Amino acid sequence: MKVMAQVAMVMNLDKCIGCHTCSVTCKQTWTNRPGTEYVWFNNVETKPGAGYPRRYEDQEKWKGGWTLDRRGRLRLKAGGRLRKLLTLFHNPDMPSLDDFYEPWTYDYQSLTTAPLSDTFPSARPKSQLTGRDMRPVHGPNWDDDLAGAAEYAAADPNLRGLAERVRLEFEHTFMFYLPRICEHCLNPSCVASCPSGAMYKREEDGIVLVDEDRCRGWRFCVSGCPYKKVYFNHRTGKAEKCTFCYPRIEAGQPTICAETCVGRLRHLGVMLYDADAVLDAASVQDDKDLYEAQLSVFLDPHEDWVREAAARDGIAHDWIEAARRSPVYALIKEHRVALPLHPEYRTMPMVWYVPPLSPVADAVHATGYHDDDPDRIFAAIDALRIPVEYLANLFTAGDTAVVEGVLRKLTAMRGHMRAKQLGDPADRRLLERAGATADGVEDLYRLLAVAKYDERYVIPKTHAEGSGALMAQHCSLDRPGGVADLASHDEVDPAPPELPGLAAPGGGAHFRDSDGQVRFNLLGWNGSAPAPGLFGGTEGSAP
Amino acid sequence: MNSWDLWWWVILPYLALVTFVVGHIWRWRYDQFGWTSRSTQLQEGRLLKWGGPLFHYGAFAAIAGHVLGILVPESFTRRLGIPENTYRWFSSVGGTVAALAVLAGVAVLAFRRTTVPRVRATTSPVDWLALILLAVVIVLGVIPTLGINLFGAGYDYRRSVSLWFRGLFAGNPDVPAITHAPLIYQVHATAAWAILAVWPFTRLVHAWSLPLWYLWRPYVLYRRRVPAHPAEPGTGGRRWRRIGVRY
Ligand code: HEM
Ligand code: SF4
Ligand code: SF4
Ligand code: SF4
């Protein structure tokens, strides 16, 4: 057993309003540079929809993630190591820019320089790759809010097996938003696919990063990630990906996308897990067992033996304490309402989702019933196979029972809190049918509905005690008397001992300057006595 | 041998070799960030699918052929008991296959570079220079391979070009050997050492990064967060300088 810590995220999809604020703030922070115009470390998709890049979830085509070989061993879906080296010159599984979209801007200048005319001037779209005129035909959220659903939503790979029953006409359809970032997987196939070994998972917090200095542009990480969350910078020729805003995480702050989330639906916290169990968990035979398998990898920080093992494996005390208060652990493991996105890719993703109740509630509402009536919703969960099966394709590799269980619990939570606030008697039967307790759903309610900033984000700071020595390396002010000379600022302590030979004749004074030389200070000098070291001199040359 | 010959066939090649070595050391130390294949597959894939592998596999075969033909002396193959005719036949057939692959590959890649706007837009001037030199080397290398060896009388480069080239490394280049070779060989050789001189400053450095380690390393790599050294004073934090990148 090897205990490791991971900073993980849970998003509560019911609260996402699809405003794309997270995408925009992330872009302003990380990818507002030439070469990354088409890159969205955070993107928000409307589901059902084709996604970004289009149909990225179709792994039969893109070959991302892992799969089991005939002998049940975990293999990269895109093939073995030798095959990768032999196809270095052209990666057969690489998505093209058109699968993302060709980024464009507008020729705004023409608006101000156009000559006077009877018609309005217009700004033509220009490709940000070539600078030529272009016709935008796709964007990162082209099918937002089911726009063009007849064409795009039908292309959603999660509708497999449901296609003949899903009706995408306006009155019958359902939708919700799915904000996506890199999953910072426990078993990252991007890392495994990188021939250079430039990608790595950080031991301290599990963040998956690209070492830009060691990336050689072989672009196998791009195709290796099933979530298509590694991007190729077409100007620098290097791969880039979501950094989980590691400089902020190191400082104990939430990621930009979480910090700015309008719906306040993102939770960040520490998960402790057994790194030695990951491979076995990722190799279970049945896709539908992957959710439970991943749950079994997580360790309960409330158990004494786990805390002892964590301390033994070098996890700092404040990190273990943070793991106990982790909202992410509570949602994933205690309440079991958060689910992983596409566990069947076998990468063990670490950004989990509380599935939305809204598609079901909407459907009940459409039938004229009150969508707060738990009985109705329970009935609807059973009856409305389509949204549930769809959610199961997203979150549990098709296991509808798990999704149903979560939706029941969320419904029970709503019913219970509603009754409580109206002063109605608590309906014990409701909770029982969802397998929940009153305390449990009240805590869940607190987490999902009222948790404040420091309850949503429990992020311990990185231990960087050792890095101070490095920082001082180039600082020339840490000499005696310099800014970094703490003693010279300290008024309580006695003054530091006089440097040898620093009492100068003739009223002048000697001082040691920033490059360590002893110089003569003209201030207070009587003008006639000798002024040794006026033009600088080494320590030894001072009288 | 006049001074022009000395300059052209001895001094410049040595300067190119020195630039090659020193340039690589410099680039490795100062420009890890620029050390990449600068793949353009994102922009265009259909032509690359053919051009990339044809060119590279052809180039590897051609390089192997050069090692055999130029660096291995004739006396060595003779001592191994390989008759001249067998050697000729083998080098002609092998050379022809490699030549055709490399030629087709470079044609597709050149077509792609010049006509696909997205690819064109990412090409820096020094890339153009390297690609043109490569094209010259390849075309002029292929013509003799196909024309003279297969159809013509056959010209024994092992008695001329090879002597000069091997001499470069031995320290006593045989200048008359190359000056008496046909012009086409001379231009080929010239472009070849010119490539060596620009190599470290182009994307061609990617050739040294063939990631063989991948074959036996563990799949998932972990690294500890290491505090980075602060930037060198006066560099504004940039540890690398970009070469040949217009942006
Ligand atoms: C040793 C192993 C080598 C590997 C693994 C390798 C790999 C690659 C890769 C991945 C690309 C990018 C293809 C793309 O656009 O996606 C590339 C391009 C290129 N390579 Fe290599 N290469 C190797 C050796 C060489 C050698 C020896 C040469 C020249 C003699 C060479 C010349 C080129 C050129 C000219 C391009 C640019 C092609 C273009 O116009 O797009 N490579 N190589
Ligand atoms: S989601 Fe992130 S960590 Fe997981 S495989 Fe993709 S890029 Fe790697
Ligand atoms: S964690 Fe940071 S880099 Fe990643 S998507 Fe969110 S804002 Fe972007
Ligand atoms: S900012 Fe929050 S609410 Fe808005 S789209 Fe992103 S995740 Fe959804």
Coordinates of N, CA and C in Angstrom, one line a residue, chain A residues 122-275:
Chain A
S122 N -18.8 46.0 -43.0 CA -18.8 44.8 -42.1 C -17.4 44.3 -41.9
A123 N -17.2 43.6 -40.8 CA -15.9 43.1 -40.4 C -15.9 41.6 -40.9
R124 N -15.0 41.3 -41.8 CA -15.0 39.9 -42.3 C -14.2 39.0 -41.3
P125 N -14.7 37.8 -41.2 CA -14.0 36.8 -40.4 C -12.7 36.4 -41.0
K126 N -11.6 36.4 -40.2 CA -10.3 36.1 -40.7 C -9.7 34.9 -39.9
S127 N -9.2 34.0 -40.5 CA -8.6 32.8 -39.9 C -7.4 33.3 -39.0
Q128 N -7.4 32.8 -37.8 CA -6.2 33.1 -36.9 C -5.0 32.3 -37.2
L129 N -5.2 31.3 -38.1 CA -4.0 30.5 -38.5 C -3.3 31.1 -39.7
T130 N -4.1 31.5 -40.7 CA -3.5 31.9 -41.9 C -3.7 33.4 -42.2
G131 N -4.6 34.0 -41.5 CA -4.9 35.4 -41.7 C -5.8 35.6 -42.9
R132 N -6.2 34.5 -43.6 CA -7.1 34.7 -44.7 C -8.5 34.8 -44.4
D133 N -9.3 35.2 -45.3 CA -10.8 35.2 -45.1 C -11.2 33.8 -44.9
M134 N -12.2 33.6 -44.1 CA -12.8 32.3 -43.9 C -14.2 32.4 -43.5
R135 N -14.9 31.2 -43.6 CA -16.3 31.2 -43.2 C -16.3 30.3 -42.0
P136 N -16.6 30.8 -40.8 CA -16.6 30.0 -39.6 C -17.7 28.9 -39.8
V137 N -17.3 27.6 -39.6 CA -18.3 26.5 -39.8 C -18.4 25.8 -38.5
H138 N -17.5 26.0 -37.5 CA -17.6 25.3 -36.2 C -17.0 26.1 -35.1
G139 N -17.4 25.9 -33.9 CA -16.8 26.6 -32.8 C -16.8 25.6 -31.7
P140 N -16.2 26.1 -30.5 CA -16.1 25.2 -29.4 C -17.4 24.9 -28.8
N141 N -18.4 25.7 -28.9 CA -19.7 25.4 -28.4 C -20.8 25.7 -29.4
W142 N -20.5 25.2 -30.6 CA -21.4 25.5 -31.8 C -22.8 25.0 -31.5
D143 N -23.0 24.0 -30.8 CA -24.3 23.4 -30.6 C -24.8 23.8 -29.2
D144 N -24.4 25.0 -28.7 CA -24.9 25.5 -27.4 C -26.4 25.5 -27.3
D145 N -26.9 25.1 -26.1 CA -28.4 25.1 -25.9 C -29.1 24.3 -27.0
L146 N -28.5 23.3 -27.5 CA -29.2 22.4 -28.5 C -29.3 23.1 -29.8
A147 N -28.6 24.2 -30.1 CA -28.7 24.8 -31.4 C -28.3 23.8 -32.5
G148 N -29.1 23.7 -33.5 CA -28.9 22.7 -34.5 C -28.9 21.3 -34.0
A149 N -29.7 21.1 -33.0 CA -29.7 19.7 -32.4 C -30.0 18.6 -33.4
A150 N -30.8 18.9 -34.3 CA -31.2 17.8 -35.3 C -29.9 17.3 -35.9
E151 N -28.9 18.2 -36.1 CA -27.7 17.7 -36.8 C -26.6 17.3 -35.8
Y152 N -26.5 18.1 -34.7 CA -25.3 17.9 -33.8 C -25.6 16.9 -32.7
A153 N -26.8 17.1 -32.1 CA -27.1 16.2 -30.9 C -27.2 14.8 -31.4
A154 N -27.6 14.6 -32.6 CA -27.8 13.2 -33.1 C -26.4 12.5 -33.2
A155 N -25.3 13.4 -33.3 CA -24.0 12.9 -33.4 C -23.4 12.5 -32.1
D156 N -24.1 12.7 -31.0 CA -23.6 12.4 -29.6 C -23.4 10.9 -29.4
P157 N -22.1 10.5 -29.2 CA -21.9 9.1 -29.0 C -22.6 8.5 -27.8
N158 N -23.0 9.3 -26.8 CA -23.7 8.7 -25.7 C -25.1 8.3 -26.0
L159 N -25.6 8.7 -27.2 CA -26.9 8.2 -27.5 C -26.9 6.8 -28.1
R160 N -25.7 6.2 -28.1 CA -25.7 4.9 -28.7 C -26.7 3.9 -28.0
G161 N -27.4 3.2 -28.8 CA -28.3 2.3 -28.2 C -29.6 3.0 -27.9
L162 N -29.7 4.3 -27.8 CA -30.9 5.0 -27.5 C -31.4 5.7 -28.7
A163 N -30.6 5.7 -29.8 CA -30.9 6.6 -30.9 C -32.3 6.5 -31.4
E164 N -32.8 5.3 -31.5 CA -34.1 5.2 -32.1 C -35.2 5.7 -31.2
R165 N -34.9 5.8 -29.9 CA -36.0 6.2 -28.9 C -35.9 7.7 -28.5
V166 N -34.7 8.3 -28.7 CA -34.6 9.7 -28.3 C -35.2 10.5 -29.4
R167 N -36.1 11.4 -28.9 CA -36.7 12.3 -29.9 C -36.1 13.7 -29.6
L168 N -35.5 14.2 -30.6 CA -34.8 15.5 -30.4 C -35.7 16.7 -30.8
E169 N -37.0 16.4 -31.0 CA -37.9 17.5 -31.3 C -38.0 18.4 -30.0
F170 N -38.3 19.6 -30.2 CA -38.2 20.6 -29.1 C -39.0 20.1 -27.9
E171 N -40.2 19.7 -28.0 CA -41.1 19.4 -26.9 C -40.6 18.2 -26.1
H172 N -39.9 17.3 -26.7 CA -39.6 16.0 -26.1 C -38.2 15.9 -25.6
T173 N -37.4 16.9 -25.9 CA -36.0 16.7 -25.6 C -35.6 17.1 -24.2
F174 N -34.4 16.8 -23.8 CA -33.9 17.3 -22.5 C -32.5 17.7 -22.8
M175 N -32.0 18.5 -21.9 CA -30.6 19.0 -22.0 C -30.1 19.4 -20.7
F176 N -28.8 19.4 -20.6 CA -28.1 20.0 -19.4 C -26.7 20.4 -19.9
Y177 N -25.9 21.0 -19.0 CA -24.6 21.5 -19.4 C -23.5 20.6 -18.7
L178 N -22.5 20.4 -19.4 CA -21.4 19.6 -18.9 C -20.1 20.4 -19.0
P179 N -19.6 21.0 -17.9 CA -18.3 21.7 -18.0 C -17.2 20.7 -17.9
R180 N -16.2 20.8 -18.7 CA -15.2 19.8 -18.7 C -13.8 20.4 -18.6
I181 N -13.0 19.8 -17.7 CA -11.6 20.2 -17.7 C -10.8 18.9 -17.7
C182 N -9.5 19.0 -17.7 CA -8.7 17.7 -17.6 C -9.1 17.0 -16.3
E183 N -9.1 15.7 -16.4 CA -9.6 14.9 -15.2 C -8.5 14.6 -14.2
H184 N -7.2 15.0 -14.5 CA -6.1 14.7 -13.7 C -6.2 13.3 -13.1
C185 N -6.3 12.3 -14.1 CA -6.6 10.9 -13.8 C -5.5 10.3 -12.9
L186 N -6.0 9.2 -12.2 CA -5.1 8.4 -11.4 C -4.3 7.5 -12.3
N187 N -4.8 7.2 -13.5 CA -4.1 6.3 -14.4 C -4.1 6.9 -15.7
P188 N -3.3 8.1 -15.8 CA -3.5 8.9 -17.0 C -2.9 8.3 -18.3
S189 N -3.7 8.1 -19.3 CA -3.3 7.5 -20.5 C -2.5 8.5 -21.4
C190 N -2.6 9.8 -21.1 CA -1.8 10.8 -21.8 C -0.4 10.6 -21.4
V191 N -0.1 10.5 -20.1 CA 1.2 10.3 -19.6 C 1.8 9.0 -20.2
A192 N 1.0 7.9 -20.2 CA 1.5 6.7 -20.7 C 1.8 6.7 -22.2
S193 N 1.1 7.6 -22.9 CA 1.3 7.7 -24.4 C 2.4 8.6 -24.8
C194 N 3.0 9.4 -23.9 CA 4.0 10.3 -24.3 C 5.3 9.6 -24.5
P195 N 5.8 9.5 -25.7 CA 7.1 8.7 -25.9 C 8.3 9.4 -25.2
S196 N 8.3 10.7 -25.1 CA 9.4 11.5 -24.6 C 9.5 11.4 -23.1
G197 N 8.4 11.0 -22.4 CA 8.4 11.0 -21.0 C 8.3 12.4 -20.5
A198 N 7.7 13.3 -21.2 CA 7.6 14.7 -20.8 C 6.4 15.0 -19.9
M199 N 5.4 14.1 -19.9 CA 4.3 14.3 -19.1 C 4.4 13.5 -17.8
Y200 N 3.9 14.1 -16.7 CA 4.0 13.4 -15.5 C 2.9 13.8 -14.5
K201 N 2.7 12.9 -13.5 CA 1.8 13.2 -12.5 C 2.5 13.6 -11.2
R202 N 2.1 14.7 -10.6 CA 2.9 15.2 -9.5 C 2.6 14.3 -8.3
E203 N 3.7 14.0 -7.6 CA 3.5 13.1 -6.4 C 2.7 13.8 -5.3
E204 N 2.9 15.1 -5.1 CA 2.3 15.8 -4.0 C 0.8 15.9 -4.1
D205 N 0.4 16.3 -5.3 CA -1.1 16.7 -5.4 C -1.8 16.0 -6.6
G206 N -1.0 15.2 -7.3 CA -1.7 14.4 -8.4 C -2.0 15.2 -9.6
I207 N -1.5 16.4 -9.7 CA -1.8 17.2 -10.9 C -0.9 16.7 -12.1
V208 N -1.6 16.6 -13.2 CA -0.9 16.0 -14.4 C -0.4 17.2 -15.3
L209 N 0.9 17.2 -15.5 CA 1.5 18.4 -16.2 C 2.3 17.9 -17.4
V210 N 2.6 18.8 -18.3 CA 3.5 18.6 -19.4 C 4.8 19.4 -19.2
D211 N 5.9 18.8 -19.2 CA 7.2 19.5 -19.1 C 7.5 20.0 -20.5
E212 N 7.3 21.3 -20.6 CA 7.4 21.9 -22.0 C 8.9 21.8 -22.5
D213 N 9.8 21.7 -21.6 CA 11.2 21.6 -22.0 C 11.5 20.3 -22.5
R214 N 10.8 19.3 -22.2 CA 11.1 17.9 -22.6 C 10.1 17.4 -23.7
C215 N 9.0 18.1 -23.9 CA 8.1 17.7 -25.0 C 8.8 17.9 -26.3
R216 N 8.8 16.9 -27.2 CA 9.4 17.0 -28.5 C 8.4 17.0 -29.6
G217 N 7.1 17.2 -29.2 CA 6.1 17.4 -30.3 C 5.7 16.1 -31.0
W218 N 5.8 15.0 -30.3 CA 5.4 13.7 -31.0 C 3.9 13.6 -31.0
R219 N 3.2 14.4 -30.3 CA 1.7 14.5 -30.3 C 0.9 13.2 -30.0
F220 N 1.5 12.3 -29.2 CA 0.7 11.1 -28.9 C -0.1 11.3 -27.6
C221 N 0.2 12.3 -26.8 CA -0.6 12.6 -25.7 C -2.0 13.1 -26.2
V222 N -2.0 13.8 -27.3 CA -3.3 14.4 -27.8 C -4.2 13.3 -28.1
S223 N -3.7 12.3 -28.8 CA -4.6 11.2 -29.2 C -4.8 10.2 -28.0
G224 N -3.8 10.1 -27.1 CA -3.9 9.2 -26.0 C -5.0 9.5 -25.0
C225 N -5.3 10.8 -24.8 CA -6.3 11.2 -23.8 C -7.7 11.0 -24.4
P226 N -8.5 10.2 -23.7 CA -9.8 9.9 -24.2 C -10.8 11.1 -24.1
Y227 N -10.4 12.1 -23.2 CA -11.2 13.2 -23.0 C -10.8 14.4 -23.9
K228 N -9.7 14.1 -24.7 CA -9.1 15.1 -25.6 C -8.8 16.4 -24.9
K229 N -8.1 16.3 -23.8 CA -7.8 17.4 -23.0 C -6.3 17.8 -23.0
V230 N -5.6 17.2 -23.9 CA -4.3 17.7 -24.2 C -4.3 18.3 -25.6
Y231 N -3.8 19.5 -25.7 CA -3.9 20.3 -27.0 C -2.5 20.5 -27.5
F232 N -2.4 20.7 -28.8 CA -1.1 20.9 -29.5 C -1.1 22.4 -29.8
N233 N -0.1 23.1 -29.3 CA 0.1 24.5 -29.6 C 0.8 24.5 -31.0
H234 N 0.0 25.0 -32.0 CA 0.5 24.9 -33.4 C 1.6 25.9 -33.7
R235 N 1.9 26.8 -32.8 CA 3.0 27.7 -33.1 C 4.3 27.2 -32.4
T236 N 4.2 26.7 -31.2 CA 5.4 26.3 -30.5 C 5.7 24.9 -30.8
G237 N 4.8 24.1 -31.3 CA 5.0 22.7 -31.6 C 5.1 21.9 -30.3
K238 N 4.4 22.3 -29.2 CA 4.5 21.6 -28.0 C 3.1 21.4 -27.4
A239 N 2.9 20.3 -26.6 CA 1.6 20.0 -26.1 C 1.3 20.9 -24.9
E240 N 0.1 21.2 -24.7 CA -0.3 22.0 -23.5 C -1.6 21.4 -22.9
K241 N -1.8 21.5 -21.6 CA -3.0 21.0 -21.1 C -3.4 21.8 -19.8
C242 N -4.6 21.6 -19.4 CA -5.1 22.2 -18.1 C -4.1 21.9 -17.0
T243 N -3.7 22.9 -16.3 CA -2.7 22.8 -15.3 C -3.3 22.6 -13.9
F244 N -4.6 22.5 -13.8 CA -5.3 22.6 -12.6 C -4.9 23.8 -11.8
C245 N -4.5 24.8 -12.5 CA -4.1 26.1 -11.9 C -3.1 25.8 -10.8
Y246 N -2.1 25.0 -11.1 CA -1.2 24.6 -9.9 C -0.6 25.7 -9.1
P247 N -0.3 26.9 -9.7 CA 0.2 27.9 -8.8 C -0.8 28.4 -7.8
R248 N -2.0 28.3 -8.2 CA -3.1 28.7 -7.2 C -3.3 27.6 -6.2
I249 N -3.3 26.4 -6.7 CA -3.5 25.2 -5.7 C -2.4 25.2 -4.7
E250 N -1.2 25.5 -5.2 CA 0.0 25.4 -4.3 C -0.2 26.5 -3.2
A251 N -0.8 27.6 -3.5 CA -1.0 28.6 -2.5 C -2.3 28.4 -1.7
G252 N -3.0 27.3 -2.0 CA -4.2 27.0 -1.2 C -5.4 27.7 -1.8
Q253 N -5.3 28.2 -3.0 CA -6.5 28.9 -3.6 C -7.2 27.9 -4.6
P254 N -8.5 28.1 -4.8 CA -9.1 27.3 -5.8 C -8.7 27.6 -7.3
T255 N -8.9 26.7 -8.2 CA -8.6 27.0 -9.6 C -9.4 28.1 -10.1
I256 N -9.0 28.7 -11.2 CA -9.7 29.9 -11.7 C -11.1 29.5 -12.1
C257 N -11.3 28.3 -12.7 CA -12.6 28.0 -13.2 C -13.5 27.8 -12.0
A258 N -13.0 27.3 -10.9 CA -13.8 27.1 -9.7 C -14.1 28.5 -9.0
E259 N -13.1 29.3 -8.9 CA -13.2 30.6 -8.3 C -14.2 31.4 -8.9
T260 N -14.3 31.4 -10.3 CA -15.1 32.3 -11.0 C -16.5 31.7 -11.3
C261 N -16.7 30.5 -11.0 CA -17.9 29.8 -11.4 C -19.2 30.5 -10.8
V262 N -20.0 30.9 -11.8 CA -21.2 31.7 -11.4 C -22.2 30.9 -10.6
G263 N -22.3 29.6 -11.0 CA -23.3 28.7 -10.3 C -22.7 28.2 -8.9
R264 N -21.5 28.5 -8.7 CA -20.8 28.1 -7.4 C -21.0 26.6 -7.3
L265 N -20.8 25.8 -8.3 CA -21.1 24.4 -8.3 C -19.9 23.6 -8.2
R266 N -18.7 24.2 -8.1 CA -17.5 23.4 -8.0 C -16.9 23.2 -6.6
H267 N -16.5 22.0 -6.3 CA -15.9 21.8 -5.0 C -14.5 21.2 -5.2
L268 N -13.6 21.7 -4.4 CA -12.2 21.2 -4.5 C -11.8 20.7 -3.1
G269 N -11.1 19.5 -3.1 CA -10.6 19.0 -1.9 C -9.6 17.9 -2.1
V270 N -9.1 17.4 -1.0 CA -8.0 16.3 -1.1 C -8.7 15.0 -1.0
M271 N -8.2 14.0 -1.9 CA -8.6 12.6 -1.7 C -7.3 11.9 -1.4
L272 N -7.4 11.0 -0.4 CA -6.3 10.0 -0.2 C -6.6 8.7 -0.9
Y273 N -5.6 8.2 -1.6 CA -5.9 6.9 -2.3 C -4.7 6.0 -2.2
D274 N -4.9 4.8 -2.5 CA -3.9 3.8 -2.5 C -3.3 3.6 -3.9
A275 N -2.1 4.2 -4.1 CA -1.6 4.2 -5.5 C -1.3 2.8 -6.0

